[in-house]
PDB file of C-alpha atoms and ligand atoms in Angstrom:
ATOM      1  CA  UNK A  29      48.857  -4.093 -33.532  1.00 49.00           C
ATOM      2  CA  UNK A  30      47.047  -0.830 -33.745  1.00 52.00           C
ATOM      3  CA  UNK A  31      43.863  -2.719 -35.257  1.00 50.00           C
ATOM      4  CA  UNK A  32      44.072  -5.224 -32.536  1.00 51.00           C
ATOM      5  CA  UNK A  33      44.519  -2.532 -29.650  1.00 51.00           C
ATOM      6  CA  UNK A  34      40.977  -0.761 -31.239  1.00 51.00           C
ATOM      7  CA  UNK A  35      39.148  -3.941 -31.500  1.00 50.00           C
ATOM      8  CA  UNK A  36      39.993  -4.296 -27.611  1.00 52.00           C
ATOM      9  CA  UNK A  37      38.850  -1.139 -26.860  1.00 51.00           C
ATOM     10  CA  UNK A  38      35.965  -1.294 -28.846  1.00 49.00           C
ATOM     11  CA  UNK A  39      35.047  -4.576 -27.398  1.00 53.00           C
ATOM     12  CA  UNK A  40      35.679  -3.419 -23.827  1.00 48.00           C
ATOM     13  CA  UNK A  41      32.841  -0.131 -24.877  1.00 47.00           C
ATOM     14  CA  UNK A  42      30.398  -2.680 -25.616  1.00 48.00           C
ATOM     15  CA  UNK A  43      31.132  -5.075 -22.610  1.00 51.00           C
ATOM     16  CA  UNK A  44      30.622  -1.769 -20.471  1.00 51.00           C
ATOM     17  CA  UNK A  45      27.321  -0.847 -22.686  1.00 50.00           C
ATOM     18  CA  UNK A  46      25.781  -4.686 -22.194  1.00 49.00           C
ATOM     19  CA  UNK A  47      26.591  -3.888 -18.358  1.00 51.00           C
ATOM     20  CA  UNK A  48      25.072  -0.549 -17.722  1.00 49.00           C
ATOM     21  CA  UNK A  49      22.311  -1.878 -20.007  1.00 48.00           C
ATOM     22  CA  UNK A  50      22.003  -4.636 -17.951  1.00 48.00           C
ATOM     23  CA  UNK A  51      21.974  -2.379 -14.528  1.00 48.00           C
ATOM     24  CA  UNK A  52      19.334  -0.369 -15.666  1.00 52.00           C
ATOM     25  CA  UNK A  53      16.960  -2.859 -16.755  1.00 53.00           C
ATOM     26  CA  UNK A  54      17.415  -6.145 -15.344  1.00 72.00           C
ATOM     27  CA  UNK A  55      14.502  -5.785 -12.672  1.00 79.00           C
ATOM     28  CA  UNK A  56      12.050  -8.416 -11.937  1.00 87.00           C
ATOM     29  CA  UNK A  57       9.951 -10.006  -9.968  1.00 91.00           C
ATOM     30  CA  UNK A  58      12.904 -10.741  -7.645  1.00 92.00           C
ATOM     31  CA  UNK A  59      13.510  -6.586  -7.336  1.00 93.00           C
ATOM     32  CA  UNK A  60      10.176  -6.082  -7.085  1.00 95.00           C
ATOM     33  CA  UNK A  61      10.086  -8.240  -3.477  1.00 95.00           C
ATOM     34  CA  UNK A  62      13.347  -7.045  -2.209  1.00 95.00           C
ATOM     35  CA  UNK A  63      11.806  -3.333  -2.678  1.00 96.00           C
ATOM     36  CA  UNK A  64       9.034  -4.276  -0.640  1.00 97.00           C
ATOM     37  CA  UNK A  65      10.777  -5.864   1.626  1.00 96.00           C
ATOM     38  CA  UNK A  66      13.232  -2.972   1.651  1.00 97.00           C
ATOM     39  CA  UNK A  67       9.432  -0.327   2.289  1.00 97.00           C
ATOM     40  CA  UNK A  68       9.030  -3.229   5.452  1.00 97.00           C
ATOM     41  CA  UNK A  69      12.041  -2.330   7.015  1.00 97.00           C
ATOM     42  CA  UNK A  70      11.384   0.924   6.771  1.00 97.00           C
ATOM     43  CA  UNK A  71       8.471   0.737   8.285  1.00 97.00           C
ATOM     44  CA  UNK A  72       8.583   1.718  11.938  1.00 97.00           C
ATOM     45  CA  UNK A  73       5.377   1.244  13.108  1.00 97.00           C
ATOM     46  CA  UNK A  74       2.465  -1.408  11.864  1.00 97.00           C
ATOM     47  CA  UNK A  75       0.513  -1.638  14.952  1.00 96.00           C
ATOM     48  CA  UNK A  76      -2.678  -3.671  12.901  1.00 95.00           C
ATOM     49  CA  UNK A  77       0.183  -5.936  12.064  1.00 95.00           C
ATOM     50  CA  UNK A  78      -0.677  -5.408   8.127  1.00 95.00           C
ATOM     51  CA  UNK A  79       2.673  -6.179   6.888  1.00 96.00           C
ATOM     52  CA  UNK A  80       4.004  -8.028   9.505  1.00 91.00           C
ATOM     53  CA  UNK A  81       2.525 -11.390   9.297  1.00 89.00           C
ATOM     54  CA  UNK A  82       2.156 -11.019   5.578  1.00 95.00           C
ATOM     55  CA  UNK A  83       5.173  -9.497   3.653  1.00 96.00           C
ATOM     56  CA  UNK A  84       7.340 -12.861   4.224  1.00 93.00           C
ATOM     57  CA  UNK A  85       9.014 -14.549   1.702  1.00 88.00           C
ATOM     58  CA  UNK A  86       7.310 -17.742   2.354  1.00 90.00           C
ATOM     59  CA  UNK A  87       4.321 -16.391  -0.153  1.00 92.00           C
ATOM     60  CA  UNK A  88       4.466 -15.272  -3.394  1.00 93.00           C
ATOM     61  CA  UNK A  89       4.798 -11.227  -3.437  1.00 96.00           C
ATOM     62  CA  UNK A  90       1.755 -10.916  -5.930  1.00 96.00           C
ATOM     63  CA  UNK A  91      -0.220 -12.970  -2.688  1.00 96.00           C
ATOM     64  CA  UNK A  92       1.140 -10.482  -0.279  1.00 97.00           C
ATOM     65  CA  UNK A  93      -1.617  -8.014   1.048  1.00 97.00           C
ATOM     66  CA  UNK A  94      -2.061  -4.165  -1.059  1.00 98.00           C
ATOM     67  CA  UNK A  95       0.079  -5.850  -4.085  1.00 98.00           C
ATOM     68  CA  UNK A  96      -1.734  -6.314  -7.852  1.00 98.00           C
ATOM     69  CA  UNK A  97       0.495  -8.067  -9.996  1.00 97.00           C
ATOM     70  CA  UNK A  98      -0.109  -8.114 -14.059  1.00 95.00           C
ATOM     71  CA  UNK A  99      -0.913 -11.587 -15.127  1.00 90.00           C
ATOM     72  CA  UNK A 100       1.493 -10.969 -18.118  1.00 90.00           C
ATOM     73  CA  UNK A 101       4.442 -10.067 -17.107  1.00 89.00           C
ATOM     74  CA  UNK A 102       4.108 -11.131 -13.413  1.00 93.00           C
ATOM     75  CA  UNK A 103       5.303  -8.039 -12.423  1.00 96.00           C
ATOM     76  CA  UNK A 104       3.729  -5.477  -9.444  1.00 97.00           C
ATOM     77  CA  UNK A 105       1.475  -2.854 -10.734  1.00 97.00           C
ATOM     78  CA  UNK A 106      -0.310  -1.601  -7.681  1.00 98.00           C
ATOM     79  CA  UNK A 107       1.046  -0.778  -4.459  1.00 98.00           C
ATOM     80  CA  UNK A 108      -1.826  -0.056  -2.179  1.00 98.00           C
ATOM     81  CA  UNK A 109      -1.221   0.952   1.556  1.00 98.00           C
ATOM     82  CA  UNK A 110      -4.255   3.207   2.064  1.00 98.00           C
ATOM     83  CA  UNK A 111      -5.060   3.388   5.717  1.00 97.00           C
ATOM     84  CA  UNK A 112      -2.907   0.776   7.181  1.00 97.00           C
ATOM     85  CA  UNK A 113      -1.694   3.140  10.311  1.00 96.00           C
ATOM     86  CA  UNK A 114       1.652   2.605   9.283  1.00 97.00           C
ATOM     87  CA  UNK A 115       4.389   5.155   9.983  1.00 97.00           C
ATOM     88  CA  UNK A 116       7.924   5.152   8.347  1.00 97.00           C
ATOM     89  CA  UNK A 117      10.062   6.507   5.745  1.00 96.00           C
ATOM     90  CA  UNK A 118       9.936   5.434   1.634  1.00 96.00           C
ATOM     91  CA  UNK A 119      13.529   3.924   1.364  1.00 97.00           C
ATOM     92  CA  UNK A 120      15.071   4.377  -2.272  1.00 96.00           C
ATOM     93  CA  UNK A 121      14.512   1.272  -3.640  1.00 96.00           C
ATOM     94  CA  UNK A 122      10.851   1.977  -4.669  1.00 96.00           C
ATOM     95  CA  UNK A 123      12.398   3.047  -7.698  1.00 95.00           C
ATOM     96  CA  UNK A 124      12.717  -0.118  -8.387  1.00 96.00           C
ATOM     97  CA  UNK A 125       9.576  -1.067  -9.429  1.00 96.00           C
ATOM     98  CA  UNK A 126       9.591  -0.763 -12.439  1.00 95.00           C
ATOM     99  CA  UNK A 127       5.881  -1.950 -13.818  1.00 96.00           C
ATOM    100  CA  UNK A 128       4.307   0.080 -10.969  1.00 96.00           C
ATOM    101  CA  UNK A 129       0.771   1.860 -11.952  1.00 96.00           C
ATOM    102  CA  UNK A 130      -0.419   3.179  -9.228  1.00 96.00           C
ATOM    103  CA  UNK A 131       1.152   4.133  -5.767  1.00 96.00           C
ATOM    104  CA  UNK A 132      -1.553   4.499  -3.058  1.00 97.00           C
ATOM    105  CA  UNK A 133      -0.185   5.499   0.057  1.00 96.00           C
ATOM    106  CA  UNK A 134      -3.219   8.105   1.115  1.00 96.00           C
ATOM    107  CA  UNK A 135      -3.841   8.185   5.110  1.00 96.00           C
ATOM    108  CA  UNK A 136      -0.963   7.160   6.896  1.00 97.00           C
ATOM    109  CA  UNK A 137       2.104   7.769   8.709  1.00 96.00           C
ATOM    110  CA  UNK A 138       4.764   8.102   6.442  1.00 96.00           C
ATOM    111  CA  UNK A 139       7.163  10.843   7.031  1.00 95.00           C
ATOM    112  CA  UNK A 140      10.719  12.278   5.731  1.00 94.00           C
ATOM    113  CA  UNK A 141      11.305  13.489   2.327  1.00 91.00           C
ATOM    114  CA  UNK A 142       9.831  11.158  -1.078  1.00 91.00           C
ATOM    115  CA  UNK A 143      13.073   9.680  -2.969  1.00 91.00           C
ATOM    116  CA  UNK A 144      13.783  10.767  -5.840  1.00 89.00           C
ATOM    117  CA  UNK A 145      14.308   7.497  -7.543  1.00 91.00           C
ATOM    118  CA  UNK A 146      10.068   7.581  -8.000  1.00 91.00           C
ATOM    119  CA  UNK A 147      11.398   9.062 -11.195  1.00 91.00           C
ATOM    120  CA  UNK A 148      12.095   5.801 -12.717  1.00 92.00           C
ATOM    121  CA  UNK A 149       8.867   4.925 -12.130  1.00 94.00           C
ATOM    122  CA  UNK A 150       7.923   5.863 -16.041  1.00 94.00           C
ATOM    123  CA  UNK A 151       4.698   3.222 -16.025  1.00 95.00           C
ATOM    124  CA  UNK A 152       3.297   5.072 -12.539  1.00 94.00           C
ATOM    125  CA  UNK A 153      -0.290   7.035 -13.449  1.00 95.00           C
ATOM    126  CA  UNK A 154      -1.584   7.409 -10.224  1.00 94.00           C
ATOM    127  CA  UNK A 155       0.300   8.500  -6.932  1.00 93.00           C
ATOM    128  CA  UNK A 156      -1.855   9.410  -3.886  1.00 93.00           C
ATOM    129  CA  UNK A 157       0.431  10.363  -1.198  1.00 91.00           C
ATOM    130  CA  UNK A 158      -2.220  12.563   0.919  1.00 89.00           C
ATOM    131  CA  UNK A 159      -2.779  12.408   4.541  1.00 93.00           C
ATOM    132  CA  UNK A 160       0.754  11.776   5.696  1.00 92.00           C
ATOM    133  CA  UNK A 161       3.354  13.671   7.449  1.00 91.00           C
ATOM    134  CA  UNK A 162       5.987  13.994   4.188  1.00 89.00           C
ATOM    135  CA  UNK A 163       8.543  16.813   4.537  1.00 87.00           C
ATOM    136  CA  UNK A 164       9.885  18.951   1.745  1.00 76.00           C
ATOM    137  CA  UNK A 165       8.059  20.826  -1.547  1.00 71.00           C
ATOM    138  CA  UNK A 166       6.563  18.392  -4.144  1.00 68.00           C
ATOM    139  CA  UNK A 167       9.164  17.803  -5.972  1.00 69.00           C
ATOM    140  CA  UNK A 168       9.628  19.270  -9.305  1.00 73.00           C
ATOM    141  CA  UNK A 169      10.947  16.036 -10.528  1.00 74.00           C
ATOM    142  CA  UNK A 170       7.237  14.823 -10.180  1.00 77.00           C
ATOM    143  CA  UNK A 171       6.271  16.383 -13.807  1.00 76.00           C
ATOM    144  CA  UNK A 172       8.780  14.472 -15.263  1.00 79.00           C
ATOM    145  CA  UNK A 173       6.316  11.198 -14.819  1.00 80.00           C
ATOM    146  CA  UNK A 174       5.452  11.036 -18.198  1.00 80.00           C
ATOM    147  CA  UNK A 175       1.955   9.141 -17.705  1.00 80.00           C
ATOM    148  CA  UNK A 176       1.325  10.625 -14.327  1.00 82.00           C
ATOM    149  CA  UNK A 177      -2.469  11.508 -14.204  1.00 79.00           C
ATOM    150  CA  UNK A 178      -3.407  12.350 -10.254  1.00 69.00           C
TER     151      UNK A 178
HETATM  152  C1  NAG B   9      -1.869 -11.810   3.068  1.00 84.52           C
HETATM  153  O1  NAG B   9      -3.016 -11.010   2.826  1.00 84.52           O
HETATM  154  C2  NAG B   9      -3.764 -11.392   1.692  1.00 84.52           C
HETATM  155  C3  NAG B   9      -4.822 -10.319   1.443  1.00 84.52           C
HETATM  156  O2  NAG B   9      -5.527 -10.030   2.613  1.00 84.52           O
HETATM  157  C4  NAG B   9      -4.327 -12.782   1.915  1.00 84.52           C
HETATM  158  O3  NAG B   9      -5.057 -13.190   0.781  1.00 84.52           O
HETATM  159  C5  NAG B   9      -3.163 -13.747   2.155  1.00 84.52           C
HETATM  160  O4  NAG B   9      -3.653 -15.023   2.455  1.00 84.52           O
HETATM  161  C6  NAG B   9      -2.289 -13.249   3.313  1.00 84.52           C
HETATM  162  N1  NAG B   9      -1.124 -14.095   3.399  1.00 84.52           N
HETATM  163  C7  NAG B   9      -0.648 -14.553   4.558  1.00 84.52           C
HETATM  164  C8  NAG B   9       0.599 -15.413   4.481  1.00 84.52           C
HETATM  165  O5  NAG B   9      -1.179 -14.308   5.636  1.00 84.52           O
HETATM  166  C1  NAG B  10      -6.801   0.331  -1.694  1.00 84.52           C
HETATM  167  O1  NAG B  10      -6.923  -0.177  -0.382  1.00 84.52           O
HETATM  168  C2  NAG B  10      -8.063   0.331   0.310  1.00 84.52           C
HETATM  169  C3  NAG B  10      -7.977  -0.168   1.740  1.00 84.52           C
HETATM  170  O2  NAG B  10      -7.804  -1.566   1.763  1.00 84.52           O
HETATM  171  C4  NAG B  10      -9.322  -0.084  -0.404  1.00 84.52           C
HETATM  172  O3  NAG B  10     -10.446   0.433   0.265  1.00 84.52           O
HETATM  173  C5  NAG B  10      -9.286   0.452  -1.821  1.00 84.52           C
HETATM  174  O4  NAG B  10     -10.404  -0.027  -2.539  1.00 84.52           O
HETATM  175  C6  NAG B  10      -8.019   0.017  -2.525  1.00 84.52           C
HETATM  176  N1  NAG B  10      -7.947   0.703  -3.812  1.00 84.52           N
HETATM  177  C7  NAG B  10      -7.619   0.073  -4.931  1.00 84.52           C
HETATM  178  C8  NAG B  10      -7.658   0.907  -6.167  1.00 84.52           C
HETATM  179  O5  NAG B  10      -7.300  -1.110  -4.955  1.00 84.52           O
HETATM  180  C1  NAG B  11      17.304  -1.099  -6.218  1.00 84.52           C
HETATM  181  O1  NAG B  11      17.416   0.168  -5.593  1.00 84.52           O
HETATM  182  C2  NAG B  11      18.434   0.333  -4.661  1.00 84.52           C
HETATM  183  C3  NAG B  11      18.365   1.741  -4.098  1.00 84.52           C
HETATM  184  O2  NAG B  11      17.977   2.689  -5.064  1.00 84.52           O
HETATM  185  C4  NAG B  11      19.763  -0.037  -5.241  1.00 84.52           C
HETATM  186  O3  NAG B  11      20.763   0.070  -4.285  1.00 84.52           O
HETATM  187  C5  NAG B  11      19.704  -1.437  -5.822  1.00 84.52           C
HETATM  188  O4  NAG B  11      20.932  -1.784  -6.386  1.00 84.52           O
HETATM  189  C6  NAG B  11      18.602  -1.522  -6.839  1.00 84.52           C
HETATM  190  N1  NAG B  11      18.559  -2.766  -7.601  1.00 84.52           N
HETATM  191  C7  NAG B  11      18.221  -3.986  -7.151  1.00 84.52           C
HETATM  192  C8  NAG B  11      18.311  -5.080  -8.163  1.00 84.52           C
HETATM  193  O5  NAG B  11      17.831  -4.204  -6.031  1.00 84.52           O
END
């Protein structure tokens, strides 16, 4: 009784373990375009229509304009937005992408305060966020980025 009532309980610890393992890294390429398309709503304002006409699921995200994918893993690597005139907020779920290099968001409108999920990003090198309107310090949580470079 008591062995069986361990082996439960152990078995239940592991079922949770697979799960939370599973949460933290079962991202894909799926993730990666419901991030983006998460950025899109936040978005506010695209008035060169950059993103509008082009971030649709009809495409393949790694088509979609500013995105590199790696041929390997078919995963995003780049996010380039430099000088699109768009203004909005970065919504959470940029965190998300988890094979993301480089995050180029120099000379536009974004605004509000940088979530700090950009801490999962442990792949990101290169993170130009000049020439916007972002509130709050640099984080600290930015020299946590183990491979960030600029
Ligand atoms: C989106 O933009 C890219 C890069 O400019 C272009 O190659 C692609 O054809 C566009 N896709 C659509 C659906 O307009
Ligand atoms: C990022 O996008 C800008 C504007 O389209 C372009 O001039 C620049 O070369 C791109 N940078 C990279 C590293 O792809
Ligand atoms: C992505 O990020 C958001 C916000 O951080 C979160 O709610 C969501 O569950 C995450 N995972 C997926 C698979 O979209």
């Amino acid at each position: 009784m008591e062995t069986t009532c361990f082996l439960t309980g152990v078995s239940i610890i592991l079922a949770y373990s697979a799960m939370a393992f599973l949460a933290i890294e079962a991202t894909n390429i799926i993730t990666d375009q419901s991030s983006l398309l998460a950025l899109k709503v936040h978005i506010t304002h695209d008035p060169k229509n950059f993103l509008a006409n082009n971030w649709t699921a009809s495409t393949s995200v790694c088509n979609w304009v500013g995105i590199t994918c790696d041929s390997q893993n078919n995963r995003i690597i780049v996010l380039n937005l430099t000088s699109m005139s768009l203004t909005g907020t970065i919504p959470p779920h940029i965190g998300n992408l988890s094979f993301l290099v480089q995050l180029r968001l120099r000379n536009n409108g974004f605004h509000g305060s940088l979530p700090v999920d950009i801490v999962h990003l442990h792949r990101l090198e290169i993170f130009h966020l000049e020439l916007n309107s972002f509130q709050g310090e640099i984080s600290s949580w930015l020299g946590s980025l183990p491979k960030l470079q600029i």
